[in-house]
Tab-separated table of C-alpha atoms and ligand atoms in Angstrom:
chain	number	residue	atom	x	y	z
A	1	MET	CA	73.882	73.369	-48.049
A	2	ARG	CA	73.104	69.962	-46.583
A	3	ARG	CA	69.567	68.588	-46.311
A	4	ILE	CA	67.898	68.989	-42.909
A	5	VAL	CA	65.516	66.590	-41.232
A	6	VAL	CA	63.701	68.248	-38.333
A	7	VAL	CA	62.478	65.790	-35.708
A	8	ALA	CA	59.901	67.394	-33.406
A	9	ASN	CA	57.025	66.250	-31.230
A	10	ARG	CA	54.490	67.829	-33.628
A	11	LEU	CA	54.407	68.322	-37.375
A	12	PRO	CA	54.366	71.964	-38.516
A	13	ALA	CA	50.776	71.543	-39.774
A	14	SER	CA	47.572	70.167	-38.316
A	15	TRP	CA	44.352	68.783	-39.812
A	16	ASP	CA	41.367	71.106	-39.298
A	17	GLY	CA	38.806	68.555	-40.423
A	18	GLU	CA	39.030	69.568	-44.080
A	19	ARG	CA	42.638	70.375	-44.856
A	20	TRP	CA	46.154	70.713	-43.421
A	21	VAL	CA	46.864	74.157	-42.023
A	22	THR	CA	50.273	75.483	-41.045
A	23	SER	CA	50.638	75.749	-37.281
A	24	PRO	CA	51.359	79.241	-36.018
A	25	GLY	CA	54.589	79.852	-34.129
A	26	GLY	CA	58.139	81.027	-34.460
A	27	LEU	CA	59.815	77.675	-34.992
A	28	VAL	CA	57.696	76.887	-38.043
A	29	ARG	CA	58.109	80.399	-39.469
A	30	ALA	CA	61.893	80.228	-39.019
A	31	LEU	CA	62.447	76.767	-40.386
A	32	GLU	CA	59.952	76.678	-43.237
A	33	PRO	CA	62.023	78.884	-45.563
A	34	VAL	CA	65.223	77.003	-44.685
A	35	LEU	CA	63.681	73.605	-45.371
A	36	GLN	CA	62.040	74.861	-48.567
A	37	ARG	CA	65.460	76.043	-49.771
A	38	VAL	CA	67.720	73.161	-48.809
A	39	GLY	CA	65.204	70.314	-48.942
A	40	GLY	CA	64.761	67.678	-46.321
A	41	CYS	CA	61.721	66.939	-44.239
A	42	TRP	CA	59.928	67.235	-40.921
A	43	VAL	CA	59.193	64.199	-38.761
A	44	GLY	CA	56.487	64.552	-36.088
A	45	TRP	CA	53.122	63.553	-34.700
A	46	SER	CA	50.102	64.736	-36.709
A	47	GLY	CA	47.958	65.672	-33.700
A	48	THR	CA	45.427	62.848	-33.992
A	49	SER	CA	45.914	59.426	-32.456
A	50	GLY	CA	45.312	56.228	-34.353
A	51	GLU	CA	45.968	55.703	-38.041
A	52	VAL	CA	48.619	57.984	-39.517
A	53	PRO	CA	48.408	59.694	-42.892
A	54	ASP	CA	50.987	58.661	-45.509
A	55	PRO	CA	53.962	61.015	-45.888
A	56	PHE	CA	52.820	64.127	-47.754
A	57	GLU	CA	53.983	67.564	-48.792
A	58	HIS	CA	52.681	70.788	-47.259
A	59	ASP	CA	53.902	74.298	-48.181
A	60	GLY	CA	56.837	72.796	-50.070
A	61	ILE	CA	58.053	70.646	-47.158
A	62	ALA	CA	57.918	66.856	-46.984
A	63	LEU	CA	56.154	65.740	-43.802
A	64	GLN	CA	56.684	62.313	-42.221
A	65	PRO	CA	53.946	61.554	-39.680
A	66	VAL	CA	54.735	59.433	-36.621
A	67	GLU	CA	52.002	57.181	-35.245
A	68	LEU	CA	50.940	57.467	-31.593
A	69	THR	CA	48.129	55.520	-29.961
A	70	GLU	CA	45.858	57.048	-27.312
A	71	ASP	CA	47.625	54.983	-24.617
A	72	GLU	CA	51.062	56.052	-25.788
A	73	LEU	CA	49.975	59.657	-25.818
A	74	ASN	CA	48.792	59.365	-22.221
A	75	GLY	CA	51.957	57.680	-20.974
A	76	PHE	CA	54.469	59.580	-23.087
A	77	TYR	CA	53.094	63.098	-23.506
A	78	TYR	CA	50.528	63.750	-20.766
A	79	GLY	CA	52.460	61.423	-18.457
A	80	PHE	CA	56.249	61.471	-18.575
A	81	CYS	CA	56.739	64.695	-20.567
A	82	ASN	CA	54.237	66.833	-18.692
A	83	THR	CA	54.218	65.442	-15.161
A	84	ALA	CA	57.899	64.464	-14.818
A	85	ILE	CA	60.163	66.417	-17.187
A	86	TRP	CA	58.238	69.710	-17.522
A	87	PRO	CA	58.000	70.456	-13.769
A	88	LEU	CA	61.489	69.049	-13.048
A	89	TYR	CA	63.126	71.244	-15.684
A	90	HIS	CA	61.205	74.298	-14.397
A	91	ASP	CA	62.814	74.269	-10.942
A	92	ALA	CA	60.267	71.720	-9.627
A	93	ILE	CA	57.756	74.559	-9.091
A	94	VAL	CA	55.178	71.769	-8.996
A	95	THR	CA	56.425	68.460	-7.585
A	96	PRO	CA	57.471	66.204	-10.484
A	97	GLU	CA	55.909	62.746	-10.561
A	98	PHE	CA	58.111	59.815	-11.471
A	99	HIS	CA	56.210	56.710	-12.551
A	100	ARG	CA	58.024	53.703	-13.908
A	101	ARG	CA	54.963	52.892	-16.045
A	102	GLN	CA	55.455	56.220	-17.872
A	103	TRP	CA	59.173	55.819	-18.529
A	104	HIS	CA	58.499	52.806	-20.730
A	105	PRO	CA	56.222	54.699	-23.214
A	106	TYR	CA	58.698	57.627	-23.240
A	107	HIS	CA	61.451	55.226	-24.297
A	108	GLU	CA	59.229	53.404	-26.820
A	109	VAL	CA	57.901	56.564	-28.431
A	110	ASN	CA	61.403	58.079	-28.689
A	111	GLN	CA	62.492	54.855	-30.404
A	112	ARG	CA	59.657	55.228	-32.921
A	113	TYR	CA	60.600	58.836	-33.781
A	114	ALA	CA	64.237	57.731	-34.170
A	115	ARG	CA	63.268	54.922	-36.566
A	116	VAL	CA	61.034	57.121	-38.725
A	117	ALA	CA	63.783	59.765	-38.820
A	118	ALA	CA	66.480	57.177	-39.639
A	119	ASP	CA	64.428	56.059	-42.662
A	120	ALA	CA	63.948	59.632	-43.830
A	121	LEU	CA	67.646	60.563	-43.527
A	122	GLN	CA	70.102	60.337	-46.403
A	123	SER	CA	73.849	60.066	-46.042
A	124	ASP	CA	75.439	63.366	-44.904
A	125	ASP	CA	72.080	64.911	-43.872
A	126	ILE	CA	71.619	66.896	-40.676
A	127	ALA	CA	69.050	65.587	-38.171
A	128	TRP	CA	67.831	68.420	-35.960
A	129	VAL	CA	65.940	67.075	-32.930
A	130	GLN	CA	63.718	69.459	-30.950
A	131	ASP	CA	62.944	69.656	-27.278
A	132	TYR	CA	62.307	67.749	-24.080
A	133	GLN	CA	59.881	65.204	-25.508
A	134	LEU	CA	62.677	63.624	-27.591
A	135	GLN	CA	65.779	63.589	-25.402
A	136	LEU	CA	66.584	59.945	-26.144
A	137	VAL	CA	66.363	60.391	-29.917
A	138	PRO	CA	69.950	61.662	-30.492
A	139	GLY	CA	71.475	58.520	-28.918
A	140	MET	CA	69.003	56.209	-30.646
A	141	LEU	CA	69.605	57.851	-34.026
A	142	ARG	CA	73.358	57.557	-33.617
A	143	SER	CA	73.105	53.818	-33.143
A	144	LEU	CA	70.909	53.560	-36.263
A	145	ARG	CA	72.900	55.921	-38.544
A	146	ASP	CA	76.577	56.810	-38.289
A	147	ASP	CA	76.703	58.866	-41.492
A	148	ILE	CA	74.761	61.943	-40.406
A	149	THR	CA	75.198	64.981	-38.153
A	150	ILE	CA	72.854	65.197	-35.180
A	151	GLY	CA	71.782	68.428	-33.488
A	152	PHE	CA	69.484	68.868	-30.497
A	153	TYR	CA	67.759	72.050	-29.321
A	154	LEU	CA	66.192	72.351	-25.851
A	155	HIS	CA	63.410	74.973	-25.725
A	156	ILE	CA	62.975	74.799	-21.941
A	157	PRO	CA	65.636	75.343	-19.246
A	158	PHE	CA	68.098	72.591	-18.371
A	159	PRO	CA	67.878	72.569	-14.563
A	160	PRO	CA	70.670	72.856	-11.992
A	161	ILE	CA	72.191	69.504	-11.036
A	162	GLU	CA	70.662	69.584	-7.529
A	163	ILE	CA	67.241	69.347	-9.174
A	164	PHE	CA	68.119	67.211	-12.201
A	165	SER	CA	69.692	64.558	-9.991
A	166	ARG	CA	66.250	63.570	-8.619
A	167	LEU	CA	65.308	62.024	-11.966
A	168	PRO	CA	65.401	58.217	-11.667
A	169	TRP	CA	66.421	57.975	-15.363
A	170	ARG	CA	69.048	60.752	-15.257
A	171	ARG	CA	71.824	58.580	-16.723
A	172	GLN	CA	69.670	57.430	-19.649
A	173	ILE	CA	68.596	61.008	-20.426
A	174	ILE	CA	72.183	62.297	-20.353
A	175	GLU	CA	73.404	59.439	-22.539
A	176	GLY	CA	70.509	60.004	-24.950
A	177	LEU	CA	71.428	63.682	-25.323
A	178	LEU	CA	75.142	62.963	-25.647
A	179	GLY	CA	74.341	61.089	-28.859
A	180	ALA	CA	74.153	64.529	-30.538
A	181	ASP	CA	77.085	66.346	-32.176
A	182	VAL	CA	75.740	69.755	-31.139
A	183	LEU	CA	73.520	70.443	-28.124
A	184	ALA	CA	71.997	73.919	-28.076
A	185	PHE	CA	70.269	75.688	-25.186
A	186	GLN	CA	68.450	78.990	-24.603
A	187	THR	CA	70.847	80.394	-21.980
A	188	ARG	CA	74.390	80.217	-20.645
A	189	ALA	CA	73.022	78.882	-17.360
A	190	SER	CA	71.433	75.907	-19.156
A	191	VAL	CA	74.696	75.164	-21.005
A	192	GLN	CA	76.576	75.118	-17.704
A	193	ASN	CA	73.925	73.036	-15.934
A	194	PHE	CA	74.005	70.457	-18.705
A	195	ALA	CA	77.821	70.276	-18.789
A	196	ARG	CA	77.857	69.595	-15.064
A	197	ALA	CA	75.199	66.870	-15.282
A	198	ALA	CA	76.994	65.288	-18.268
A	199	ARG	CA	80.238	65.116	-16.296
A	200	ARG	CA	78.567	63.617	-13.255
A	201	TYR	CA	76.077	61.196	-14.807
A	202	GLY	CA	77.615	60.519	-18.221
A	203	HIS	CA	81.292	60.715	-17.161
A	204	ALA	CA	81.869	63.153	-20.023
A	205	GLU	CA	84.946	65.390	-19.880
A	206	SER	CA	84.806	69.154	-20.412
A	207	VAL	CA	87.169	70.738	-22.941
A	208	GLY	CA	86.791	74.451	-22.231
A	209	ARG	CA	83.275	75.835	-21.760
A	210	SER	CA	81.629	74.724	-24.930
A	211	GLU	CA	82.889	71.244	-25.694
A	212	LEU	CA	82.565	67.820	-24.126
A	213	ARG	CA	84.449	64.616	-24.932
A	214	TRP	CA	82.451	61.427	-24.531
A	215	ARG	CA	83.230	57.892	-25.689
A	216	GLY	CA	85.847	59.142	-28.127
A	217	ARG	CA	83.581	61.802	-29.662
A	218	SER	CA	83.489	65.544	-29.399
A	219	ILE	CA	80.180	67.268	-28.568
A	220	ARG	CA	79.697	71.027	-28.974
A	221	LEU	CA	77.555	72.987	-26.529
A	222	GLN	CA	75.909	76.111	-27.900
A	223	ARG	CA	73.982	79.000	-26.380
A	224	ALA	CA	71.389	80.029	-28.962
A	225	PRO	CA	68.511	82.097	-27.534
A	226	ILE	CA	65.397	81.595	-29.649
A	227	ALA	CA	63.735	84.693	-31.057
A	228	ILE	CA	60.847	86.016	-33.157
A	229	ASP	CA	60.195	87.259	-36.676
A	230	THR	CA	60.679	90.837	-35.482
A	231	ALA	CA	60.058	92.562	-38.815
A	232	HIS	CA	56.701	90.830	-39.168
A	233	PHE	CA	55.544	91.944	-35.700
A	234	GLU	CA	56.731	95.508	-36.407
A	235	THR	CA	54.861	95.662	-39.689
A	236	VAL	CA	51.605	94.253	-38.352
A	237	ALA	CA	51.793	96.515	-35.269
A	238	ALA	CA	52.177	99.609	-37.482
A	239	SER	CA	49.307	98.661	-39.819
A	240	GLU	CA	46.186	100.797	-39.862
A	241	PRO	CA	43.668	98.071	-38.850
A	242	VAL	CA	45.786	97.052	-35.844
A	243	GLN	CA	46.264	100.664	-34.744
A	244	ARG	CA	42.515	101.205	-35.012
A	245	ARG	CA	41.773	98.011	-33.078
A	246	ALA	CA	44.259	99.017	-30.349
A	247	ALA	CA	42.468	102.359	-29.890
A	248	GLU	CA	39.153	100.522	-29.736
A	249	LEU	CA	40.510	98.161	-27.084
A	250	ARG	CA	41.661	101.065	-24.937
A	251	HIS	CA	38.179	102.483	-25.131
A	252	GLU	CA	36.565	99.114	-24.335
A	253	LEU	CA	38.822	98.936	-21.283
A	254	GLY	CA	37.220	102.080	-19.919
A	255	ASP	CA	39.926	104.474	-21.187
A	256	ALA	CA	42.007	103.598	-18.142
A	257	GLU	CA	45.080	105.772	-17.728
A	258	LYS	CA	47.401	102.739	-17.722
A	259	ILE	CA	46.677	99.399	-19.332
A	260	ILE	CA	48.713	96.511	-17.997
A	261	LEU	CA	48.842	93.254	-19.989
A	262	GLY	CA	49.738	89.610	-19.357
A	263	VAL	CA	49.736	87.015	-22.183
A	264	ASP	CA	50.611	83.387	-21.530
A	265	ARG	CA	49.718	79.791	-22.073
A	266	LEU	CA	47.860	78.852	-18.898
A	267	ASP	CA	50.778	77.154	-17.172
A	268	TYR	CA	51.953	77.114	-13.566
A	269	THR	CA	55.419	78.167	-14.694
A	270	LYS	CA	54.115	81.544	-15.894
A	271	GLY	CA	53.377	83.045	-12.451
A	272	ILE	CA	49.898	84.298	-13.388
A	273	ASP	CA	48.630	83.895	-9.814
A	274	LEU	CA	51.394	85.994	-8.247
A	275	ARG	CA	50.917	88.579	-10.973
A	276	LEU	CA	47.225	88.948	-10.079
A	277	LYS	CA	48.141	89.349	-6.410
A	278	ALA	CA	50.625	92.072	-7.364
A	279	PHE	CA	47.983	93.889	-9.400
A	280	GLY	CA	45.670	93.679	-6.365
A	281	GLY	CA	48.484	95.259	-4.332
A	282	LEU	CA	48.777	98.110	-6.851
A	283	LEU	CA	45.036	98.776	-6.614
A	284	GLU	CA	45.178	98.712	-2.837
A	285	SER	CA	47.615	101.619	-2.884
A	286	ASN	CA	45.512	103.480	-5.437
A	287	VAL	CA	42.792	104.825	-3.188
A	288	GLY	CA	40.910	107.744	-4.712
A	289	ALA	CA	41.552	106.931	-8.377
A	290	PRO	CA	39.608	103.708	-8.877
A	291	ARG	CA	39.585	103.500	-12.649
A	292	ARG	CA	43.181	104.465	-13.219
A	293	TYR	CA	44.487	100.973	-13.998
A	294	ALA	CA	43.112	98.138	-16.114
A	295	PHE	CA	44.761	94.739	-16.216
A	296	VAL	CA	44.139	92.311	-19.084
A	297	GLN	CA	45.235	88.716	-18.708
A	298	VAL	CA	45.017	86.590	-21.847
A	299	ALA	CA	45.497	82.909	-21.080
A	300	VAL	CA	45.675	80.276	-23.798
A	301	PRO	CA	44.146	76.930	-22.812
A	302	SER	CA	46.917	74.374	-22.430
A	303	ARG	CA	47.212	70.690	-21.398
A	304	GLU	CA	43.621	70.705	-20.177
A	305	ASP	CA	43.742	66.950	-19.513
A	306	VAL	CA	46.497	67.265	-16.878
A	307	PRO	CA	45.007	67.660	-13.331
A	308	ALA	CA	47.585	70.271	-12.216
A	309	TYR	CA	46.432	72.507	-15.102
A	310	GLN	CA	42.760	72.104	-14.191
A	311	ASP	CA	43.542	73.122	-10.587
A	312	LEU	CA	45.553	76.096	-11.783
A	313	ARG	CA	42.689	77.317	-13.965
A	314	SER	CA	40.284	77.270	-11.000
A	315	GLU	CA	42.801	79.032	-8.777
A	316	ILE	CA	43.364	81.812	-11.306
A	317	GLU	CA	39.667	82.284	-11.933
A	318	GLN	CA	39.093	82.620	-8.181
A	319	LEU	CA	41.846	85.204	-7.932
A	320	VAL	CA	40.388	87.218	-10.830
A	321	GLY	CA	37.036	87.111	-9.049
A	322	ARG	CA	38.603	88.229	-5.795
A	323	VAL	CA	40.437	91.248	-7.248
A	324	ASN	CA	37.340	92.304	-9.208
A	325	GLY	CA	35.172	91.770	-6.123
A	326	ASP	CA	37.493	93.838	-3.938
A	327	TYR	CA	38.157	96.722	-6.327
A	328	GLY	CA	35.460	96.702	-9.030
A	329	GLU	CA	32.492	99.015	-9.246
A	330	PRO	CA	29.147	98.569	-10.968
A	331	GLY	CA	29.941	98.402	-14.684
A	332	TRP	CA	33.712	98.330	-14.126
A	333	SER	CA	36.057	95.421	-13.463
A	334	PRO	CA	39.761	96.181	-13.125
A	335	VAL	CA	40.793	92.703	-14.397
A	336	SER	CA	39.667	91.470	-17.816
A	337	TYR	CA	40.417	87.788	-18.139
A	338	LEU	CA	40.296	86.031	-21.517
A	339	TYR	CA	40.721	82.261	-21.538
A	340	ARG	CA	41.294	81.646	-25.226
A	341	SER	CA	43.757	81.827	-28.071
A	342	LEU	CA	43.728	85.029	-30.122
A	343	ASP	CA	44.562	85.371	-33.784
A	344	LEU	CA	47.842	87.141	-34.416
A	345	GLU	CA	46.387	90.543	-35.417
A	346	GLU	CA	44.173	90.694	-32.338
A	347	LEU	CA	47.084	89.647	-30.100
A	348	ILE	CA	49.255	92.370	-31.620
A	349	ALA	CA	46.489	94.957	-31.074
A	350	TYR	CA	46.582	94.059	-27.363
A	351	TYR	CA	50.382	94.457	-27.313
A	352	VAL	CA	50.060	97.863	-29.001
A	353	ALA	CA	47.317	98.984	-26.589
A	354	ALA	CA	49.271	98.050	-23.455
A	355	ASP	CA	51.291	100.662	-21.538
A	356	VAL	CA	52.959	98.007	-19.407
A	357	MET	CA	53.658	94.374	-20.279
A	358	LEU	CA	53.907	92.191	-17.201
A	359	VAL	CA	55.898	89.009	-17.892
A	360	THR	CA	56.512	87.212	-14.615
A	361	PRO	CA	57.268	83.505	-15.119
A	362	LEU	CA	58.736	81.640	-12.168
A	363	ARG	CA	60.981	79.912	-14.702
A	364	ASP	CA	60.888	80.059	-18.510
A	365	GLY	CA	63.228	78.758	-21.216
A	366	MET	CA	63.056	82.066	-23.109
A	367	ASN	CA	59.598	83.731	-23.220
A	368	LEU	CA	58.739	85.022	-26.649
A	369	VAL	CA	55.867	87.178	-25.420
A	370	ALA	CA	58.395	89.634	-23.947
A	371	LYS	CA	60.165	89.922	-27.318
A	372	GLU	CA	56.885	90.256	-29.220
A	373	TYR	CA	55.790	93.164	-26.998
A	374	VAL	CA	59.073	94.965	-27.640
A	375	ALA	CA	58.757	94.460	-31.412
A	376	CYS	CA	55.266	96.021	-31.281
A	377	HIS	CA	56.579	99.124	-29.506
A	378	ARG	CA	58.972	100.500	-32.081
A	379	ASN	CA	58.324	104.265	-31.902
A	380	ARG	CA	55.592	103.738	-29.304
A	381	PRO	CA	56.057	104.188	-25.567
A	382	GLY	CA	55.660	101.106	-23.416
A	383	VAL	CA	57.386	99.490	-20.453
A	384	LEU	CA	58.380	95.841	-20.125
A	385	VAL	CA	58.436	94.299	-16.646
A	386	LEU	CA	60.288	91.003	-16.893
A	387	SER	CA	61.039	88.159	-14.505
A	388	GLU	CA	64.707	87.515	-13.743
A	389	PHE	CA	63.880	83.842	-14.235
A	390	ALA	CA	62.907	84.055	-17.901
A	391	GLY	CA	65.695	83.143	-20.345
A	392	ALA	CA	64.902	86.454	-22.100
A	393	ALA	CA	66.290	88.346	-19.077
A	394	GLU	CA	69.840	87.389	-20.233
A	395	GLN	CA	69.276	89.523	-23.352
A	396	LEU	CA	66.626	92.110	-22.405
A	397	LYS	CA	68.589	93.901	-19.719
A	398	SER	CA	66.854	97.262	-20.244
A	399	ALA	CA	63.530	95.841	-19.069
A	400	LEU	CA	62.516	96.385	-15.446
A	401	LEU	CA	63.768	93.062	-14.064
A	402	VAL	CA	61.999	91.636	-11.047
A	403	ASN	CA	61.874	88.585	-8.779
A	404	PRO	CA	58.312	87.336	-9.402
A	405	TYR	CA	58.146	85.529	-6.046
A	406	ASP	CA	58.533	88.863	-4.266
A	407	VAL	CA	54.993	90.230	-4.612
A	408	ASP	CA	55.878	93.523	-2.898
A	409	ALA	CA	58.742	94.021	-5.358
A	410	VAL	CA	56.383	93.382	-8.287
A	411	VAL	CA	53.906	95.927	-6.864
A	412	GLU	CA	56.717	98.474	-6.519
A	413	THR	CA	58.007	97.718	-10.041
A	414	LEU	CA	54.491	98.176	-11.403
A	415	ARG	CA	54.338	101.534	-9.661
A	416	VAL	CA	57.665	102.523	-11.260
A	417	ALA	CA	56.509	101.231	-14.666
A	418	THR	CA	53.211	103.117	-14.582
A	419	THR	CA	54.827	106.402	-13.559
A	420	MET	CA	58.017	106.229	-15.658
A	421	ASP	CA	58.737	109.431	-17.577
A	422	LEU	CA	58.536	109.283	-21.334
A	423	ALA	CA	62.266	109.922	-21.901
A	424	GLU	CA	63.354	106.975	-19.772
A	425	ALA	CA	60.680	104.660	-21.201
A	426	THR	CA	61.752	105.617	-24.722
A	427	THR	CA	65.461	105.037	-24.066
A	428	ARG	CA	64.794	101.648	-22.523
A	429	MET	CA	62.467	100.574	-25.318
A	430	GLN	CA	64.963	101.685	-27.992
A	431	ARG	CA	67.671	99.539	-26.418
A	432	LEU	CA	65.352	96.549	-26.192
A	433	GLY	CA	64.251	97.135	-29.783
A	434	ARG	CA	67.844	97.037	-31.038
A	435	THR	CA	68.314	93.634	-29.414
A	436	VAL	CA	65.152	92.040	-30.815
A	437	ARG	CA	65.848	93.423	-34.296
A	438	LYS	CA	69.460	92.257	-34.365
A	439	GLU	CA	68.849	88.855	-32.808
A	440	ASP	CA	65.732	87.712	-34.637
A	441	VAL	CA	64.563	84.192	-35.368
A	442	PHE	CA	66.315	84.056	-38.743
A	443	GLU	CA	69.613	84.927	-37.059
A	444	TRP	CA	68.867	82.193	-34.509
A	445	ALA	CA	68.253	79.587	-37.241
A	446	ARG	CA	71.430	80.724	-39.066
A	447	ASP	CA	73.509	80.385	-35.886
A	448	CYS	CA	72.187	76.940	-35.067
A	449	LEU	CA	72.555	75.621	-38.600
A	450	ALA	CA	76.028	77.135	-39.069
A	451	MET	CA	77.218	75.172	-36.034
A	452	LEU	CA	75.711	71.970	-37.443
A	453	GLU	CA	77.017	72.560	-40.989
A	454	ALA	CA	80.505	73.052	-39.615
A	455	PHE	CA	80.481	69.682	-37.934
B	501	LIG	P1	55.807	78.685	-24.330
B	501	LIG	O1	55.864	78.186	-22.917
B	501	LIG	O2	54.544	78.412	-25.046
B	501	LIG	O3	57.022	78.156	-25.205
B	501	LIG	P2	56.447	81.533	-25.095
B	501	LIG	O4	57.874	81.570	-25.441
B	501	LIG	O5	55.985	82.762	-24.394
B	501	LIG	O6	56.036	80.299	-24.189
B	501	LIG	O7	55.631	81.384	-26.423
B	501	LIG	C1	54.239	81.505	-26.428
B	501	LIG	C2	53.749	81.823	-27.836
B	501	LIG	O8	52.339	81.691	-27.819
B	501	LIG	C3	54.060	83.259	-28.224
B	501	LIG	O9	54.499	83.297	-29.556
B	501	LIG	C4	52.728	83.991	-28.086
B	501	LIG	O10	52.489	84.979	-29.049
B	501	LIG	C5	51.719	82.875	-28.279
B	501	LIG	N1	50.541	83.182	-27.464
B	501	LIG	C6	50.520	83.391	-26.151
B	501	LIG	N2	49.271	83.700	-25.767
B	501	LIG	C7	48.503	83.697	-26.857
B	501	LIG	C8	47.113	83.913	-27.113
B	501	LIG	N3	46.237	84.175	-26.161
B	501	LIG	N4	46.680	83.787	-28.348
B	501	LIG	C9	47.535	83.487	-29.332
B	501	LIG	N5	48.836	83.271	-29.159
B	501	LIG	C10	49.316	83.360	-27.938
B	501	LIG	C11	58.145	77.262	-24.997
B	501	LIG	C12	59.024	77.574	-23.782
B	501	LIG	C13	59.496	79.013	-23.830
B	501	LIG	C14	60.235	79.268	-25.153
B	501	LIG	C15	59.400	78.789	-26.344
B	501	LIG	C16	60.208	78.815	-27.636
B	501	LIG	O11	58.314	77.337	-22.566
B	501	LIG	O12	60.347	79.306	-22.746
B	501	LIG	O13	60.468	80.647	-25.294
B	501	LIG	O14	58.975	77.443	-26.160
B	501	LIG	O15	61.393	78.113	-27.523
């Protein structure tokens, strides 16, 4: 196998003040064993601005830190990535901001990643560039090295052309991406959206559905839905301490008949506000049985320096207060709201405890939470309510699919989910389980790398 150099915004480890610790998450878990086996390295930002550590090895992988100053971080990451690209690519749920002063650091920082990667690459290596922060890197790398294969994976949706076309730097972004040999996306819709934008703004030509020709080169388009380490979730969910903790949680939640759960990064794309309104609607129709339902929303702090995220946090906290004020009783609040990250075992105990998982993003590249819930419900009843606008809806067709903007429909779906008979819930969960077991993160990594190897 050929060596792989992963180029990502962040390194797979961060400094905790005393030592480097592996960052949690599916991408790291999937790629670590591959990189350990075939060699190569990981290029990314270390998480602290200012002086960068020298290249070092962690868990058998060579890490190449990229330097970012505080100013660059503000312009590139908090600025262009999170106020222009992130909202634009998520259907412009929040109005994207386009500032010329932020484009410059985006370009500069992409150039720096490309240079560090070019130095780390050996002839015939594969460079595998990750996500929306680094869309110019494929083109920049190609002009620095013509003896490597370049792959790019987009973790978030690629938007429809009507939305993408607003971007003042649309041509540069398309040309940057077209520097890759293989461009992979979460869904078919994203593949099609990109092909259309590449034809219009890059003057690329389509050859069938999964190939483009551009400036004499051939570029493959791939649909590769990201996934989870299913076996790991299944094992932890079945373990005695997690089962015990799940029972404890149910008790702490007042032994409600039905526990409904939401787990997200606190982000306006996740539809947490509409979800709370829908839960309020369910309680409204539940006169006479006040403690029947409990809703737990776990929200992980995210991008706390971006004003839109601060506003969102206040809005959600007000909504939680309103539902609890309207429907709570002394000593009993129907909504439990946790604003923090949980360790994996605790998170899994929540998944196990929940009768209904409510995943209602307004737009989401994939949504791994939905897959994690399914993996934790092998041989255990549970119902997944899933937004039509999550990438996962292309695969998880046996979930109860819903339009999250339609609050009445979410209320009705919650009613169906909380009253579903055991036989139907079991059949649906078995089907979902087959999908997440067959298409796990290792299969995803194999698919992506096979396409790159073949190039
Ligand atoms: P995210 O927007 O972060 O990812 P998601 O796919 O749901 O969304 O992944 C979140 C991860 O964080 C999950 O693995 C989950 O377990 C974990 N997590 C959530 N809440 C947590 C909590 N309170 N404590 C601890 N862990 C928690 C982006 C895209 C997605 C895409 C992924 C992967 O926005 O669409 O699926 O990348 O490509």
